[in-house]
Structures are given as structure tokens and as C-alpha cells.
PDB file of C-alpha atoms in Angstrom:
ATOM      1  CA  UNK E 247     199.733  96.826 211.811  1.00 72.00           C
ATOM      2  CA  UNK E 248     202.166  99.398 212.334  1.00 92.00           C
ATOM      3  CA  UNK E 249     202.319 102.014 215.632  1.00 97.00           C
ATOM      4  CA  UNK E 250     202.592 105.513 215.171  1.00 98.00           C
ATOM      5  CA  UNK E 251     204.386 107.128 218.748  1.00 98.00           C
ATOM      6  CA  UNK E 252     204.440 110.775 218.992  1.00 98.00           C
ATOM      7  CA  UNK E 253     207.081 112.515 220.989  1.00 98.00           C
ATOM      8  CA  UNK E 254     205.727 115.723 222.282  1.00 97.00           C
ATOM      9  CA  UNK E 255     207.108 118.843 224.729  1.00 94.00           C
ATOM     10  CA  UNK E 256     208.375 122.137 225.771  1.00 93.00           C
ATOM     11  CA  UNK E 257     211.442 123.508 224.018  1.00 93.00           C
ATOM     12  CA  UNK E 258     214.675 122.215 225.417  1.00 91.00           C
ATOM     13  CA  UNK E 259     212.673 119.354 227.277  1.00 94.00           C
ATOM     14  CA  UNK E 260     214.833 116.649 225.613  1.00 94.00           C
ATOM     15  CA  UNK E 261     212.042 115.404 223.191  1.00 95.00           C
ATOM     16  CA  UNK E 262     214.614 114.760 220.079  1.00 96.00           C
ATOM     17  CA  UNK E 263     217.032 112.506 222.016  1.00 96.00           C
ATOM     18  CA  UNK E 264     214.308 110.686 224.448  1.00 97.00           C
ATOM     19  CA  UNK E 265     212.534 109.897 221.065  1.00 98.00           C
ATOM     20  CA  UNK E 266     215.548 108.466 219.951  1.00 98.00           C
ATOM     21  CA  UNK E 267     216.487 106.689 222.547  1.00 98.00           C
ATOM     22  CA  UNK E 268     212.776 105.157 222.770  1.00 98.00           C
ATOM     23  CA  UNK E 269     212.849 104.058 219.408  1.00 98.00           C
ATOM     24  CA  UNK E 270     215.991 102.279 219.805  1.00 97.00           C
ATOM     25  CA  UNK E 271     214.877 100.439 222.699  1.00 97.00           C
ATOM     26  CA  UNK E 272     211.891  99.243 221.229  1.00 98.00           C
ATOM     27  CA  UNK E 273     214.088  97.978 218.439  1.00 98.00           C
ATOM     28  CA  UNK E 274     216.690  96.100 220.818  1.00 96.00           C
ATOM     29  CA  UNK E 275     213.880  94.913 222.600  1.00 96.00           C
ATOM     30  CA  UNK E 276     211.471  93.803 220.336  1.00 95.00           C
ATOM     31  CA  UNK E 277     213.978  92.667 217.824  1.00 95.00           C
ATOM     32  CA  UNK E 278     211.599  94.572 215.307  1.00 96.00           C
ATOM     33  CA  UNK E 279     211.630  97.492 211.863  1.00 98.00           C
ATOM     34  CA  UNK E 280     211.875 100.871 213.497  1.00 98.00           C
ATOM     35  CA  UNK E 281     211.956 104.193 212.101  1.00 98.00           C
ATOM     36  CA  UNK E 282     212.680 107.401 214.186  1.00 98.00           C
ATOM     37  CA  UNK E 283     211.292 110.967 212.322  1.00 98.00           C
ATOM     38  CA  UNK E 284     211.957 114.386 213.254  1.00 97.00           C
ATOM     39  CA  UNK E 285     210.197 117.153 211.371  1.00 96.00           C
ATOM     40  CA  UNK E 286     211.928 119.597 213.124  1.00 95.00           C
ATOM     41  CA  UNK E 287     212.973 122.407 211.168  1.00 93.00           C
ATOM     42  CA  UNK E 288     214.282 125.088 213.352  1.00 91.00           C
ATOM     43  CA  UNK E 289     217.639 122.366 214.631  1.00 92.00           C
ATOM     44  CA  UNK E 290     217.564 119.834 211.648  1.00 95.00           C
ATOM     45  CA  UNK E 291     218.028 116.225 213.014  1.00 94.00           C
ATOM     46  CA  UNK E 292     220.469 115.318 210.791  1.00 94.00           C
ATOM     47  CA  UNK E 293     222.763 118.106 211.558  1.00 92.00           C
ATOM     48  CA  UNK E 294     223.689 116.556 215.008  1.00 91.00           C
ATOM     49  CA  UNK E 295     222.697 112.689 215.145  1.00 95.00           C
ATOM     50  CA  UNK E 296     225.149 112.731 212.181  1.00 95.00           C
ATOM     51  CA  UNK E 297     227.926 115.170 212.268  1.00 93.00           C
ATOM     52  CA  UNK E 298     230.294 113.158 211.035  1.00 92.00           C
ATOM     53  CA  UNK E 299     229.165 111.829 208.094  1.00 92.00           C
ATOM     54  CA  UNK E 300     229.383 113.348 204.263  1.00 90.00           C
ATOM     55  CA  UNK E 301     226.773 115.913 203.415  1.00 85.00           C
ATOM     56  CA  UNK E 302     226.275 113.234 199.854  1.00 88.00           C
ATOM     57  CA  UNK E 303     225.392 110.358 202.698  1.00 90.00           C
ATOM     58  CA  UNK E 304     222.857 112.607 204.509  1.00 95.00           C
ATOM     59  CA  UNK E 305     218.771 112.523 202.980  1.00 96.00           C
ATOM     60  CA  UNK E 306     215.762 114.717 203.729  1.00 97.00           C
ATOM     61  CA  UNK E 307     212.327 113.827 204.623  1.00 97.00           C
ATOM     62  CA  UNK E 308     211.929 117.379 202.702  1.00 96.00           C
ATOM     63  CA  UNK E 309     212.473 115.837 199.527  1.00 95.00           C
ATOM     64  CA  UNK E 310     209.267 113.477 200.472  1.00 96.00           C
ATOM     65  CA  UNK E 311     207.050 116.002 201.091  1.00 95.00           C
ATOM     66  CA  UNK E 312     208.101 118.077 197.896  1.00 94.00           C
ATOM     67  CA  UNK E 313     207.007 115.499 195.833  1.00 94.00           C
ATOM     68  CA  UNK E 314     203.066 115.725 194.344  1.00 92.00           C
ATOM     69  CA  UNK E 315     202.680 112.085 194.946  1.00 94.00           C
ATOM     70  CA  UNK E 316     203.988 110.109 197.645  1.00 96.00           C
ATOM     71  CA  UNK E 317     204.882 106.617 197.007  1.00 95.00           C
ATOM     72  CA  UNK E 318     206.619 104.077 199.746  1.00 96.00           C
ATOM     73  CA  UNK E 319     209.841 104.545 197.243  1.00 96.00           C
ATOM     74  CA  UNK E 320     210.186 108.036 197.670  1.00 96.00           C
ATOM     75  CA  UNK E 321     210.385 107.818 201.340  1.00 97.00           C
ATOM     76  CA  UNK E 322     212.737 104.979 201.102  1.00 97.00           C
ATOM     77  CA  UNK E 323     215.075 106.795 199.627  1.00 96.00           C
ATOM     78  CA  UNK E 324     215.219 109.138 202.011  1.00 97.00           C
ATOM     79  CA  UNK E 325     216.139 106.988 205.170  1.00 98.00           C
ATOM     80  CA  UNK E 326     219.728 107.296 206.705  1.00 97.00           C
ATOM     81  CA  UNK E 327     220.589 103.773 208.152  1.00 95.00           C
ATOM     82  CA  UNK E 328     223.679 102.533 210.281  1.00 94.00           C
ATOM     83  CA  UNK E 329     225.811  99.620 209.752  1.00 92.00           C
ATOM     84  CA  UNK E 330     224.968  98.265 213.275  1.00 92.00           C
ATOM     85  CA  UNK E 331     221.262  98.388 212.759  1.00 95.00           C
ATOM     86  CA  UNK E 332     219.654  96.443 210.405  1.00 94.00           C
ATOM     87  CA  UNK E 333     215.604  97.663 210.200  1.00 96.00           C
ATOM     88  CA  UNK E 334     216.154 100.610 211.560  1.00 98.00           C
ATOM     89  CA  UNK E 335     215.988 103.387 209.679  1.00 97.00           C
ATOM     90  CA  UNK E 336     216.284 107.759 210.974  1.00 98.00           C
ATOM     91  CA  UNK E 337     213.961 110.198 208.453  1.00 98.00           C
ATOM     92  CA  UNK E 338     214.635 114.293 209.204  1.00 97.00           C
ATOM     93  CA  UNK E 339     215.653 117.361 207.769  1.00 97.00           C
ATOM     94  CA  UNK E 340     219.225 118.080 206.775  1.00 95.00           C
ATOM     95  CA  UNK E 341     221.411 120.880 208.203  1.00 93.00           C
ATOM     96  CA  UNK E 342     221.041 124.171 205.881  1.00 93.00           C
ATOM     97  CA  UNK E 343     217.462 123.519 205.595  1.00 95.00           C
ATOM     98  CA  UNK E 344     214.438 125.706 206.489  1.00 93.00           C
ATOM     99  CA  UNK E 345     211.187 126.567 206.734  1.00 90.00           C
ATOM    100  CA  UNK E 346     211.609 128.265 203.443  1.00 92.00           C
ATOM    101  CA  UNK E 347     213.301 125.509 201.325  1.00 95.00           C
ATOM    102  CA  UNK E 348     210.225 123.402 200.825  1.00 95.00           C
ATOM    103  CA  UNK E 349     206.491 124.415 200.357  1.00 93.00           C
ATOM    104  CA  UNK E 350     204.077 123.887 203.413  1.00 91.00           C
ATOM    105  CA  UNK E 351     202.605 120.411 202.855  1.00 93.00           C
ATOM    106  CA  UNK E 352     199.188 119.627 202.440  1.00 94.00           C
ATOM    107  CA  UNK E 353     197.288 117.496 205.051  1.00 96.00           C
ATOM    108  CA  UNK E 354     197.034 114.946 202.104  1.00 96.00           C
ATOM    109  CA  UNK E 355     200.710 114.425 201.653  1.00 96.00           C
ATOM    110  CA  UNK E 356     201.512 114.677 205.487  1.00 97.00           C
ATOM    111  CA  UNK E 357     198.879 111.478 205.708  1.00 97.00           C
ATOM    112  CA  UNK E 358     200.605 110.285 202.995  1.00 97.00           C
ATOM    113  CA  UNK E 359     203.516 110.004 204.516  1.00 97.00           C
ATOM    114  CA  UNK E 360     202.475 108.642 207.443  1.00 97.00           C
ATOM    115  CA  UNK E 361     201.176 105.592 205.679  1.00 97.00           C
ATOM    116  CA  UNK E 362     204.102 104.789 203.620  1.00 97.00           C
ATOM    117  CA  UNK E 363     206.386 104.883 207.216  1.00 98.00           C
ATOM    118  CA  UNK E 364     203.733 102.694 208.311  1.00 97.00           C
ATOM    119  CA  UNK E 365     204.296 100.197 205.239  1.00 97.00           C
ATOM    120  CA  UNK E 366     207.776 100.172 205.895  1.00 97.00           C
ATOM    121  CA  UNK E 367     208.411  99.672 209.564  1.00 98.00           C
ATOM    122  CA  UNK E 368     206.677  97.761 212.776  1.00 98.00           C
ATOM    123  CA  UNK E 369     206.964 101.258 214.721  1.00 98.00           C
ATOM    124  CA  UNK E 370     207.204 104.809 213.781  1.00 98.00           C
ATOM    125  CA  UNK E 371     208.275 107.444 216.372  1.00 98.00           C
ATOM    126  CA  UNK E 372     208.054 111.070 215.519  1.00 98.00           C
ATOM    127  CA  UNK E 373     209.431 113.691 217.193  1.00 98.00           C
ATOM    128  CA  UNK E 374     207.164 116.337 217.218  1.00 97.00           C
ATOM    129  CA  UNK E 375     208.016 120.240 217.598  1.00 96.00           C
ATOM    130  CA  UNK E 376     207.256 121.801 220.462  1.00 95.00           C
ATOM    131  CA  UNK E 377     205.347 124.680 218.549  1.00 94.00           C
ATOM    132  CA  UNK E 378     201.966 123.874 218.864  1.00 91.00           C
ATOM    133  CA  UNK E 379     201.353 125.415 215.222  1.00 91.00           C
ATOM    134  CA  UNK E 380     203.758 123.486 213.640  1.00 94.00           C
ATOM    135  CA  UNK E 381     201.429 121.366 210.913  1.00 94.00           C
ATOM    136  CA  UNK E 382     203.258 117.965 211.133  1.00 96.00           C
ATOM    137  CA  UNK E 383     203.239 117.823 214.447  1.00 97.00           C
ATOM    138  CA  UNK E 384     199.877 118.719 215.035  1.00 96.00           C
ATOM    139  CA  UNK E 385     198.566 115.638 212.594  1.00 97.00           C
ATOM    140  CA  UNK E 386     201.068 113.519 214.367  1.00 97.00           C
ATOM    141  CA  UNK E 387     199.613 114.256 217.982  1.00 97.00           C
ATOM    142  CA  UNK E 388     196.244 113.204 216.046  1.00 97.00           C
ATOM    143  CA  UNK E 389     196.853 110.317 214.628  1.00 97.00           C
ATOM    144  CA  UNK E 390     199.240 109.256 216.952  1.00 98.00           C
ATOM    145  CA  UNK E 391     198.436 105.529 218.842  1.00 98.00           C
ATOM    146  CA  UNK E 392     200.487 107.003 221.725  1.00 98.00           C
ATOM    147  CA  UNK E 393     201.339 110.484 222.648  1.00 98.00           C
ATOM    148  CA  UNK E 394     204.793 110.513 224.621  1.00 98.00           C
ATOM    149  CA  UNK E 395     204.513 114.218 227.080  1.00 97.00           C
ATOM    150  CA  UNK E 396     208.378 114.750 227.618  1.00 97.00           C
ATOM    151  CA  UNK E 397     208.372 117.488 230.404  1.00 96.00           C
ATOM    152  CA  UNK E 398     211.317 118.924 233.174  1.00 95.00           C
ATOM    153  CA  UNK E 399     211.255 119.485 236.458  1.00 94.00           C
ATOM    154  CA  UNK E 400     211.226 123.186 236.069  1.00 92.00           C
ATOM    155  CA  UNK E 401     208.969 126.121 235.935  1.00 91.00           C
ATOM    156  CA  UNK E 402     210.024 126.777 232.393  1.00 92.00           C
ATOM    157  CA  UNK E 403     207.910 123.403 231.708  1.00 94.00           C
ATOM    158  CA  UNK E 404     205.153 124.236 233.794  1.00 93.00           C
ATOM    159  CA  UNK E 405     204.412 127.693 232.279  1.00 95.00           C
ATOM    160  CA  UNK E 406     204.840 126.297 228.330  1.00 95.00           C
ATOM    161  CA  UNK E 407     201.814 123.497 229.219  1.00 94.00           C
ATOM    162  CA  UNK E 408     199.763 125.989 230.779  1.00 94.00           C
ATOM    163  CA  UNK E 409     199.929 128.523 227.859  1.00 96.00           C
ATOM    164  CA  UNK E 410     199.185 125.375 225.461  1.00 95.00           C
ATOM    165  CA  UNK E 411     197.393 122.683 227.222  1.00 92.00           C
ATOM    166  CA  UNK E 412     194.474 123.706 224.240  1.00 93.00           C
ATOM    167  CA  UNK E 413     196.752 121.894 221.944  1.00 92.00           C
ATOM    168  CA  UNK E 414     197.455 118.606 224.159  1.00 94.00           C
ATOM    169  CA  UNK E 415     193.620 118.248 225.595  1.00 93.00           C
ATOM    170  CA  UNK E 416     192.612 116.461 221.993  1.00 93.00           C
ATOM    171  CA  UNK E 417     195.360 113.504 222.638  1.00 95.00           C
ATOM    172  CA  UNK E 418     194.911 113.647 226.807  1.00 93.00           C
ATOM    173  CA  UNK E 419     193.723 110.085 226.919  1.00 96.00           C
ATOM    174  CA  UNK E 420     196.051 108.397 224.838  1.00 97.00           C
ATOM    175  CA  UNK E 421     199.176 110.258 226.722  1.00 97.00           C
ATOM    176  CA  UNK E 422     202.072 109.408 228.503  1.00 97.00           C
ATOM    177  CA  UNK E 423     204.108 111.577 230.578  1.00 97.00           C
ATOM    178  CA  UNK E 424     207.740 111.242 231.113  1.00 97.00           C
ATOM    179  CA  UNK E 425     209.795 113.579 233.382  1.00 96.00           C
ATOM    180  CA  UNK E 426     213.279 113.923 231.594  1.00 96.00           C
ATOM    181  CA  UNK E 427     216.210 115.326 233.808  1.00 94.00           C
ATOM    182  CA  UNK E 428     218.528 116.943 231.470  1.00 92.00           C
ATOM    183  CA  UNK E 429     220.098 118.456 234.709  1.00 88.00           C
ATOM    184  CA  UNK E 430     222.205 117.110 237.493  1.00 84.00           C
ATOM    185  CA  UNK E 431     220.701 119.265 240.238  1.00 77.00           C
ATOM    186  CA  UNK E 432     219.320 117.900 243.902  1.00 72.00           C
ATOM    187  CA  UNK E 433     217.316 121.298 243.868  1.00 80.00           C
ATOM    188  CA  UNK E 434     215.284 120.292 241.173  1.00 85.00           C
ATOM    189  CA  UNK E 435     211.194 120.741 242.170  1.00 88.00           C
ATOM    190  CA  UNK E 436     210.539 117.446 241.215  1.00 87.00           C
ATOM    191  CA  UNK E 437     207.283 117.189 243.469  1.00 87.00           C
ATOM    192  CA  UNK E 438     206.366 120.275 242.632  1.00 89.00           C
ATOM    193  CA  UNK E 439     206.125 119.750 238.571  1.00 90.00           C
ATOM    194  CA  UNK E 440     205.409 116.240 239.257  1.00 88.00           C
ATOM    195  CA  UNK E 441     201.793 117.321 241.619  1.00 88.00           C
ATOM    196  CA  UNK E 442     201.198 119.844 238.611  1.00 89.00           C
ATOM    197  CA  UNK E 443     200.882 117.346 236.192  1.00 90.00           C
ATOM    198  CA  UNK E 444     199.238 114.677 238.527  1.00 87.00           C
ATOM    199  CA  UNK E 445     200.509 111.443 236.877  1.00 88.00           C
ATOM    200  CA  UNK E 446     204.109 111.335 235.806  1.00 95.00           C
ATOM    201  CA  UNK E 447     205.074 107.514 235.918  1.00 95.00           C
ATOM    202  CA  UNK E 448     208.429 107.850 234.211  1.00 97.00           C
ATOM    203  CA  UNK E 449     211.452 109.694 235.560  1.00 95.00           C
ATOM    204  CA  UNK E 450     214.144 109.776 233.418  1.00 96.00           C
ATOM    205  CA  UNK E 451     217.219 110.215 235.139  1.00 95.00           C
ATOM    206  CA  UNK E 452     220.321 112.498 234.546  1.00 95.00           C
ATOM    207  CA  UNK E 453     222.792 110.632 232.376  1.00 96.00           C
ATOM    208  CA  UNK E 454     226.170 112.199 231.825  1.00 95.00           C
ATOM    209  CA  UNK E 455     226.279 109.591 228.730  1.00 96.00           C
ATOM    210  CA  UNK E 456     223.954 110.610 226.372  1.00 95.00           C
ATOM    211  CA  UNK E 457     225.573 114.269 227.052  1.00 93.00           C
ATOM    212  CA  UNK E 458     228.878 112.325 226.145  1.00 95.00           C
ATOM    213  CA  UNK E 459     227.100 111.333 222.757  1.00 95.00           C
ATOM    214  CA  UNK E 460     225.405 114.701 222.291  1.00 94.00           C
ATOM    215  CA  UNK E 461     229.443 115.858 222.325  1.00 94.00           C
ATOM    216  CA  UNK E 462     231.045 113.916 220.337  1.00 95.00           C
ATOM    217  CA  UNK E 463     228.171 113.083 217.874  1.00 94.00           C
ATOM    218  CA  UNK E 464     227.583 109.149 218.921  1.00 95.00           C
ATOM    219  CA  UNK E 465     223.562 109.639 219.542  1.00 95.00           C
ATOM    220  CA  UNK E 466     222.833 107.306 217.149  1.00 94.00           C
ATOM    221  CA  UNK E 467     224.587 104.560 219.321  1.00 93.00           C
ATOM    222  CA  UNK E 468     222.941 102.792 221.801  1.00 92.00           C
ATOM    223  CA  UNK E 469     223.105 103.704 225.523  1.00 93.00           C
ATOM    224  CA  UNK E 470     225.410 102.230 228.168  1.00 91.00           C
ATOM    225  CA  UNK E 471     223.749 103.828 231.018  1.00 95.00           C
ATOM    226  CA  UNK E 472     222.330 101.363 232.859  1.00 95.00           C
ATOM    227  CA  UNK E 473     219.818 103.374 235.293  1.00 96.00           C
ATOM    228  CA  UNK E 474     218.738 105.418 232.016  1.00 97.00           C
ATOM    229  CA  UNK E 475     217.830 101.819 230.132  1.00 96.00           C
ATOM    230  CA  UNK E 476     215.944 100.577 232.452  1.00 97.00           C
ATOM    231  CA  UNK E 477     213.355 103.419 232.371  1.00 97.00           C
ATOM    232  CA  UNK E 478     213.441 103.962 228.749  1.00 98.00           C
ATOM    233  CA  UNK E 479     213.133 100.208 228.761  1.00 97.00           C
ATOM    234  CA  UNK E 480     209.902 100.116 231.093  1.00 98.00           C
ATOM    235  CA  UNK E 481     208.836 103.191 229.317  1.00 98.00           C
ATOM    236  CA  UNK E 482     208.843 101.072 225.731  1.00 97.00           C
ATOM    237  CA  UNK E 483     207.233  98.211 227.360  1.00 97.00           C
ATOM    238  CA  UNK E 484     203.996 100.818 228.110  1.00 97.00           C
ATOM    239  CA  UNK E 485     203.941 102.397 224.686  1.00 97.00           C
ATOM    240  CA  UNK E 486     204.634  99.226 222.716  1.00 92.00           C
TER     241      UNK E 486
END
């Protein structure tokens, strides 16, 4: 049966590329189908995982949802796959798109959804937007196995869960928190954020590669980083 990972956090916490990087670990790992979502509409995934590629080679999960039935073909056909990675498959929302170019889906078609990316791959990761209204996200978070809680060691973090810990208390005990350090800082109040949230076993460290890839528009590649992999590696181990 398939596992549906939610990837969940405050604006700029690093939620798009830790879910990616998650999902491809679990992939190299567990030599398995994979499919990475983001249903992000304000900064369209496929705008920067692929820069470089043809507008005509691009799809959108948009299309899916526009549909009035949803059938495993449909979202098929939306997948963008790379040569290197068989089974693995990235669904999103193209650059030029909005809230305004499709229709607000029903809870019926976001479900729907959900079960055809379960037909089709082993693991499902979403990355969730870090508005708490935003309607995909919020089913995700629900019927979500696993809720990954991407936060920073900052007070920008601290204050967003505060306002919205409403929103989170519904998926508490099926959470995980990671601490993602987007910044290379020794001032950092790491104890600080990490007493405020209690349990934080993951801390993701800085990695000057994946802002390499975020550069030159290589994300979808797999990380070199060796101190990075070995926590996003422990980190798939405890979601898997």
C-alpha cells in the first residue's frame, strides 16, 4: 500500500527542496516508485526544479484537477520524469500559473487525486503550502501517514507556529520535526527554537550544494553533500 508524506512549514523554511530531497532519498534508498507533488501556487515548482527545459516538456497537476473525473491516466500524463530516474516521477504547477487559472477543487477530486498518486507510486510526498488555508494542503496534512514539520532556527519560525499551531494540532501525533538550516550562521538560536518546539530530532545542516543547484537549476539531481545525506538519509529511514 502506498505512503502519503506531507511536507509542512513556515514560508521560506525550505519545505519545497527538503521535500525533494526526501523523496529522492527514499527512492535511492529503497530502490522504489516515488512521486514528489507540490501544489504550490504562489512559486510554481516547475518554474525552478526545471528551468531549463522547454515550456512543451513541462505538465501541470492543474490540468488534473480541472478535469470532472479523475482517472490514474489523467494524472499520468501530467508527470515530468528525468532520464536518470526511472520510477520517479515530479507533479506541480507550471510557471505562469495561478490561483486564478484553474477552479478551486472540490474535496472529491483532491481525494481523487490522492488515490490515483497512490496507484501509481510506492511513496507520495507532497509539499504542502505554508498557508494554513490553502485547501490541498490542508487534506494532505489529514490524510497524510506522516506529517514532515520543516522549521528554522529563527524567530520568524517560532512566531508563524504560534499564530497557527490550530492548524498543525489535528496531525501532532503523526509529526516529525526537522530543523532545516538554510543559513550559514554560528549565531543561529538553535537551542532556543529547538526548547520551543521540545522534540526536534533532525538537524539539517547548511549545505552550500543544494544552494549551488538552487543556482544553476540542478535540484532535480541528487545531492553530493555528504553531511546533508546522511540526515536526510536517517530522516527517510523514520518516515519510511
Amino acid at each position: 500500500m502506498s505512503k502519503l508524506i506531507a511536507v509542512c512549514g513556515s514560508p521560506t523554511s525550505g519545505k519545497t527542496t527538503l521535500g525533494l530531497k526526501l523523496a529522492q532519498e527514499i527512492y535511492y534508498s529503497k530502490k522504489t516508485s516515488v512521486l514528489f507533488v507540490s501544489v504550490d501556487l504562489n512559486v510554481p515548482m516547475m518554474g525552478y526544479v526545471f528551468p531549463h527545459c522547454k515550456a512543451s516538456d513541462l505538465y501541470s497537476i492543474g490540468k488534473t484537477l480541472d478535469k470532472t473525473d479523475i482517472y490514474r491516466e489523467d494524472v499520468m500524463k501530467q508527470i515530468v520524469t528525468v532520464k536518470t530516474m526511472m520510477n520517479f516521477g515530479f507533479l506541480g504547477f507550471k510557471a505562469g500559473e495561478n490561483k486564478y487559472t484553474y477552479p478551486r477543487p472540490t474535496e472529491d477530486k483532491v481525494l481523487d487525486l490522492f488515490r490515483c498518486m497512490s496507484e501509481i507510486a510506492e511513496y507520495v510526498v507532497i509539499d504542502c503550502v505554508s498557508d494554513t488555508e490553502d485547501f490541498i494542503s490542508m487534506i494532505a496534512r489529514r490524510e497524510a501517514d506522516v506529517v514532515v514539520k520543516a522549521i528554522t532556527p529563527d524567530l520568524k519560525c517560532m512566531t508563524y507556529f504560534s499564530s497557527n499551531n490550530d492548524a498543525y494540532l489535528g496531525c501532532a501525533d503523526k509529526t516529525v520535526t526537522v530543523m532545516n538550516t538554510l543559513e550559514k550562521d554560528l549565531f543561529l538560536p538553535f537551542d532556543e527554537v529547538k526548547n520551543h518546539f521540545k522534540k526536534v530530532p533532525f538537524i539539517l545542516p547548511y549545505s552550500i550544494a543544494i544552494k549551488q543547484q538552487t543556482i544553476t537549476g540542478t535540484l532535480s539531481e541528487r545531492l553530493a553533500d555528504r553531511k546533508y545525506r546522511e540526515v536526510i538519509s536517517n530522516l527517510a529511514k523514520a518516515v519510511s
